[in-house]
Coordinates of C-alpha atoms in Angstrom, one line a residue:
X1 CA 63.6 150.3 141.0
X2 CA 66.2 150.9 138.4
X3 CA 65.5 149.8 134.8
X4 CA 67.6 147.0 133.5
X5 CA 69.8 148.2 130.6
X6 CA 69.2 146.6 127.2
X7 CA 71.4 143.8 126.2
X8 CA 74.1 144.9 123.7
X9 CA 75.8 142.9 121.0
X10 CA 77.9 140.0 122.4
X11 CA 76.4 140.2 125.9
X12 CA 73.5 138.6 127.6
X13 CA 71.7 135.7 126.0
X14 CA 70.8 137.1 122.6
X15 CA 72.2 136.0 119.2
X16 CA 75.9 136.4 118.9
X17 CA 76.7 135.9 122.6
X18 CA 80.2 134.9 123.5
X19 CA 79.0 131.6 125.0
X20 CA 78.1 130.3 121.6
X21 CA 80.1 132.0 118.9
X22 CA 82.8 134.0 120.5
X23 CA 86.0 133.0 122.3
X24 CA 84.6 133.1 125.8
X25 CA 84.7 130.2 128.2
X26 CA 80.9 129.9 129.0
X27 CA 79.0 126.7 128.7
X28 CA 78.8 125.3 125.2
X29 CA 81.9 127.2 123.9
X30 CA 84.1 124.2 123.4
X31 CA 81.3 122.0 122.3
X32 CA 80.4 124.2 119.4
X33 CA 83.8 125.5 118.4
X34 CA 85.8 122.3 118.7
X35 CA 83.3 119.4 118.6
X36 CA 84.6 115.9 119.2
X37 CA 85.2 114.3 115.8
X38 CA 83.2 111.1 115.3
X39 CA 83.0 108.7 112.4
X40 CA 85.1 109.1 109.3
X41 CA 88.2 111.3 109.5
X42 CA 89.4 113.5 106.7
X43 CA 90.6 111.6 103.7
X44 CA 94.2 112.6 104.2
X45 CA 94.1 111.0 107.7
X46 CA 92.0 107.9 106.9
X47 CA 94.8 105.5 105.8
X48 CA 97.0 106.4 108.8
X49 CA 94.1 106.1 111.2
X50 CA 93.0 102.7 109.8
X51 CA 96.6 101.4 110.0
X52 CA 96.9 102.6 113.6
X53 CA 93.7 100.9 114.6
X54 CA 94.8 97.7 113.0
X55 CA 98.2 97.7 114.5
X56 CA 96.7 98.4 117.9
X57 CA 94.1 95.7 117.5
X58 CA 96.8 93.2 116.7
X59 CA 98.8 94.2 119.8
X60 CA 95.7 94.0 122.0
X61 CA 94.7 90.6 120.8
X62 CA 98.3 89.4 121.2
X63 CA 98.5 90.7 124.7
X64 CA 95.0 90.0 126.0
X65 CA 93.6 87.2 123.8
X66 CA 90.3 87.3 121.9
X67 CA 87.9 87.1 124.9
X68 CA 89.5 89.9 126.9
X69 CA 89.9 92.3 124.1
X70 CA 87.0 94.7 123.3
X71 CA 86.4 97.2 120.5
X72 CA 86.2 100.0 123.1
X73 CA 89.6 98.9 124.5
X74 CA 91.1 98.9 121.0
X75 CA 89.7 102.4 120.3
X76 CA 91.1 103.7 123.6
X77 CA 94.5 102.3 123.0
X78 CA 94.5 103.7 119.4
X79 CA 93.3 107.1 120.6
X80 CA 90.1 107.1 118.5
X81 CA 86.4 106.9 119.0
X82 CA 84.9 103.4 119.0
X83 CA 82.7 104.4 116.1
X84 CA 85.8 104.6 113.9
X85 CA 86.8 101.0 114.7
X86 CA 83.3 99.9 113.7
X87 CA 83.5 102.1 110.6
X88 CA 86.7 100.6 109.3
X89 CA 86.3 97.0 110.4
X90 CA 82.8 96.3 111.7
X91 CA 82.4 93.9 114.6
X92 CA 85.0 92.6 117.0
X93 CA 85.1 89.3 115.0
X94 CA 85.9 91.3 111.8
X95 CA 88.5 93.3 113.6
X96 CA 90.1 90.1 114.8
X97 CA 90.0 88.7 111.2
X98 CA 91.7 91.8 109.9
X99 CA 94.4 91.6 112.6
X100 CA 95.0 87.9 111.9
X101 CA 95.3 88.5 108.2
X102 CA 98.0 91.1 108.8
X103 CA 99.8 88.9 111.3
X104 CA 99.4 85.8 109.1
X105 CA 100.7 87.5 106.0
X106 CA 104.1 85.8 106.0
X107 CA 102.4 82.4 106.2
X108 CA 100.1 83.2 103.3
X109 CA 103.2 83.1 101.1
X110 CA 103.6 79.4 101.8
X111 CA 102.0 78.2 98.4
X112 CA 104.9 79.8 96.6
X113 CA 107.2 77.2 98.2
X114 CA 105.5 74.7 95.9
X115 CA 105.9 76.8 92.8
X116 CA 109.6 77.5 93.3
X117 CA 110.8 74.0 92.3
X118 CA 109.9 70.4 91.4
X119 CA 107.3 68.6 93.3
X120 CA 109.7 65.9 94.5
X121 CA 111.3 68.5 96.8
X122 CA 108.2 70.4 97.9
X123 CA 108.2 68.8 101.4
X124 CA 111.5 70.2 102.4
X125 CA 110.9 73.6 100.8
X126 CA 107.6 73.9 102.7
X127 CA 109.1 72.8 106.0
X128 CA 112.0 75.3 105.6
X129 CA 109.6 78.1 104.8
X130 CA 107.5 77.1 107.9
X131 CA 110.5 77.2 110.2
X132 CA 111.7 80.4 108.7
X133 CA 108.6 82.0 110.0
X134 CA 108.4 80.3 113.4
X135 CA 112.1 80.6 114.3
X136 CA 112.0 84.4 113.7
X137 CA 110.7 86.2 116.9
X138 CA 109.3 89.1 114.9
X139 CA 106.9 86.8 113.0
X140 CA 106.5 84.1 115.7
X141 CA 105.0 86.4 118.4
X142 CA 101.8 87.4 116.5
X143 CA 101.4 83.9 115.3
X144 CA 101.5 82.6 118.9
X145 CA 98.8 85.0 119.8
X146 CA 96.6 83.8 116.9
X147 CA 97.1 80.1 117.8
X148 CA 96.4 80.7 121.5
X149 CA 93.2 82.7 120.7
X150 CA 92.0 80.0 118.3
X151 CA 92.6 77.3 120.9
X152 CA 90.6 79.0 123.7
X153 CA 87.7 80.7 121.8
X154 CA 85.5 79.1 119.1
X155 CA 84.8 82.4 117.4
X156 CA 88.5 83.0 117.0
X157 CA 89.0 79.4 115.9
X158 CA 86.4 79.8 113.2
X159 CA 88.1 82.9 111.9
X160 CA 91.5 81.2 112.0
X161 CA 90.1 78.1 110.1
X162 CA 88.6 80.3 107.4
X163 CA 91.8 82.2 106.8
X164 CA 93.9 79.0 106.7
X165 CA 91.5 77.3 104.4
X166 CA 91.1 80.1 101.9
X167 CA 94.5 81.7 102.0
X168 CA 96.8 78.8 102.4
X169 CA 95.4 75.3 102.1
X170 CA 93.2 75.9 99.0
X171 CA 96.1 77.7 97.2
X172 CA 98.5 74.8 98.0
X173 CA 95.9 72.3 96.8
X174 CA 95.4 74.2 93.5
X175 CA 99.1 74.0 92.8
X176 CA 99.4 70.2 93.5
X177 CA 97.1 69.2 90.6
X178 CA 96.8 65.7 92.2
X179 CA 93.9 63.5 93.3
X180 CA 92.6 64.4 96.8
X181 CA 94.6 67.6 96.7
X182 CA 92.7 69.3 99.5
X183 CA 93.0 66.4 101.8
X184 CA 96.8 66.2 101.0
X185 CA 97.2 69.9 101.8
X186 CA 95.3 69.6 105.1
X187 CA 97.3 66.6 106.2
X188 CA 100.5 68.4 105.5
X189 CA 99.2 71.5 107.4
X190 CA 98.2 69.2 110.3
X191 CA 101.8 68.0 110.5
X192 CA 103.1 71.6 110.6
X193 CA 100.5 73.0 113.0
X194 CA 101.0 70.1 115.3
X195 CA 104.7 70.7 115.3
X196 CA 104.2 74.4 116.0
X197 CA 101.9 73.6 119.0
X198 CA 104.3 71.2 120.6
X199 CA 107.5 73.1 120.0
X200 CA 106.4 76.8 120.4
X201 CA 103.1 76.8 122.4
X202 CA 103.2 73.8 124.7
X203 CA 107.1 73.6 124.5
X204 CA 107.4 69.8 124.9
X205 CA 110.9 68.6 125.3
X206 CA 113.1 67.5 123.6
X207 CA 111.2 68.9 120.6
X208 CA 111.1 72.5 122.0
X209 CA 114.9 72.8 122.1
X210 CA 115.8 70.5 119.2
X211 CA 117.9 71.8 116.3
X212 CA 115.6 72.9 113.5
X213 CA 117.7 71.1 111.0
X214 CA 117.2 67.8 112.8
X215 CA 113.4 68.4 112.8
X216 CA 113.4 69.4 109.1
X217 CA 115.3 66.2 108.2
X218 CA 112.6 64.1 109.9
X219 CA 109.5 66.0 108.9
X220 CA 110.4 66.7 105.2
X221 CA 109.8 63.1 104.0
X222 CA 106.5 63.0 106.0
X223 CA 105.2 66.2 104.5
X224 CA 106.4 65.1 101.1
X225 CA 104.4 61.9 101.4
X226 CA 101.3 63.8 102.3
X227 CA 101.6 66.1 99.4
X228 CA 102.8 63.9 96.6
X229 CA 102.7 60.3 97.8
X230 CA 100.5 57.5 96.5

């Protein structure tokens, strides 16, 4: 029987073998030399990664709705590990809230419509601001997704209510400085949301195809009455 030659450096299974530290293609080579990156990316990439995840999440929620969207699906579409989605945003509900906040950003500027002039014209200013958002396809599309998700899912509805209450209604109420300011702001919002539902979501005619100026002329006094009336 011939004796087995001793294992030399870089061969066999001893320390320094190609399958662990060299450039060979044996088992474990890629695992140890190019491990799959999980968790937090390098700082230089973190902002871009977070933005990409958030944009992807907004698109996924817009296309699929809240119930059919998953954290795993968002991660796959964004090209990242699901752990990164959880790292930046937490639960699916928190991802949805972040996506809503991004999509809802134009509407959050609504309280400024009250500041930009006297209170006796606030109804028309608020209505025009409202239609400026909904008549623009770029801002209308994500808002439609938000409203549809809120109508069909209670978790999504709770997130939507929280954002509307804290980011829009409360700020409008603070600027009114009138009795029952919160109720006034909510009644005005109900008028606007109801109009959006009938015109843009359900598309009830003739409201769905009516001239925006005609609707503004009819709604402005009503919203004005809610906000500043007796």
